[in-house]
Amino acid sequence: MTGPERTARAAARASAAHAGNSPARRTGDDAGAGPAVRTGTGAGPGAVTDSAAVAGPSLTERRKAATRMEIARAAAELFMKHGLRATRAEDIARAAGVAPRTFYRYFAGKEEALGPLFSAGVEKWAEAVRDAPAGLSVPDALRHAVVQTLTPGAGVRPESMEWVRSLLRLAEGSPALLRVWGEACQGAERTLEGVLAARLSHRAEVAGDGAPRGGESRDGEPGVGEPGDEESCGGAAGGGRADRGGAAGGGRADRGGAAGGVGSRHVTASGIRLSAAVAGAAVRVAVETWAAGDDPADGPAGPVPRALSHLEALRDFPWGTA
């Protein structure tokens, strides 16, 4: 096994462990499933899974998750109907058909009750990246997931997108609710970290079996290569030729190059974590800016075109490397 393969494997194990410990993974799709890895839209024999894909949740865990999701839906309906300020935790409990003590067993306050609903949405996108065909590069897998999960009438119901818009507008006026949204996004980022680690580890293994090493895969995804490859991820300034995105001044410079010696394309844990954060922010900002306006979800200024535009701006980003 080559050095890059060992690095990618270690990064995959570390990132999968982070993802598995994330509280947001305790909620799933609309049914409120637990942390089992799903193989939804786009999944198939070629989908990439990670080492966290083990036995599913117990019956007790599934029941708890279902109760949490029922409370979350009741909270969302009341918030949109009466507003955040006028809605009490007791009102949510009554609407969900549970006792107030049951509500407080699951949530510290009314704002936290939206956590499972927020998490289900953002986790769905992260897991769609996992379910993308294994042959797709990281940028292609990210775009695939955006289309699969944010297209009204395909990956999501049109009315659900309007719920998203209403709830995010409520969050803008409530620091407590905005914190819940942020925590859900952070949990999905941890999930995505494990997903990207598994995908890049898989590609490193393919490269180790004889695929071109150190080259550039389509749409700007870096290959996994050795130090001294023709075009490297760290970039350099110092004497020789400069490649696209590099710095002038001699020396080899790579896409998005940085000064400081010969770079490498080794996948690292920090690179994977940064990649998950960047990709998550690109999609999150697309949804938030769409929600702040009045553009239809299926229009040219909807969340899908916005997210794809943000990901296109990251064409030269060195996915998984640092």
Short mmCIF file of C-alpha atoms in Angstrom, two decimals, residues 71-93 95 103 107 109-118 162-163 165-171 174 176-178 180:
data_model
loop_
_atom_site.label_atom_id
_atom_site.label_comp_id
_atom_site.label_asym_id
_atom_site.label_seq_id
_atom_site.Cartn_x
_atom_site.Cartn_y
_atom_site.Cartn_z
CA ILE A 71 -42.60 17.01 18.12
CA ALA A 72 -40.44 18.85 15.58
CA ARG A 73 -43.21 18.85 12.97
CA ALA A 74 -45.74 20.09 15.50
CA ALA A 75 -43.35 22.87 16.53
CA ALA A 76 -42.81 23.94 12.93
CA GLU A 77 -46.53 24.09 12.21
CA LEU A 78 -47.26 26.17 15.31
CA PHE A 79 -44.31 28.49 14.71
CA MET A 80 -45.48 29.22 11.19
CA LYS A 81 -49.10 29.62 12.24
CA HIS A 82 -48.75 31.64 15.44
CA GLY A 83 -45.16 32.83 15.42
CA LEU A 84 -42.26 31.87 17.64
CA ARG A 85 -43.03 34.25 20.49
CA ALA A 86 -46.69 33.21 20.85
CA THR A 87 -45.95 29.48 20.86
CA ARG A 88 -45.19 27.75 24.16
CA ALA A 89 -43.50 24.41 24.71
CA GLU A 90 -46.75 23.18 26.26
CA ASP A 91 -48.60 24.07 23.05
CA ILE A 92 -46.13 22.03 21.03
CA ALA A 93 -46.45 19.06 23.37
CA ALA A 95 -50.14 19.38 19.31
CA PHE A 103 -41.32 17.22 25.57
CA PHE A 107 -35.73 19.18 24.27
CA GLY A 109 -36.82 24.53 25.00
CA LYS A 110 -39.21 25.25 22.16
CA GLU A 111 -36.50 26.41 19.76
CA GLU A 112 -34.55 23.17 20.18
CA ALA A 113 -37.65 21.27 19.06
CA LEU A 114 -36.87 22.21 15.45
CA GLY A 115 -33.48 20.46 15.63
CA PRO A 116 -34.62 17.10 14.20
CA LEU A 117 -36.38 18.79 11.29
CA PHE A 118 -33.37 20.96 10.45
CA GLU A 162 -41.66 26.82 1.61
CA TRP A 163 -41.40 25.42 5.13
CA ARG A 165 -38.04 29.42 3.78
CA SER A 166 -40.44 30.26 6.60
CA LEU A 167 -38.38 28.56 9.30
CA LEU A 168 -35.12 30.16 8.20
CA ARG A 169 -36.78 33.56 8.23
CA LEU A 170 -37.92 32.87 11.78
CA ALA A 171 -34.37 31.88 12.67
CA SER A 174 -34.18 34.46 16.95
CA ALA A 176 -31.73 30.66 19.90
CA LEU A 177 -33.34 29.26 16.76
CA LEU A 178 -30.41 30.38 14.62
CA VAL A 180 -30.24 25.30 16.43
#
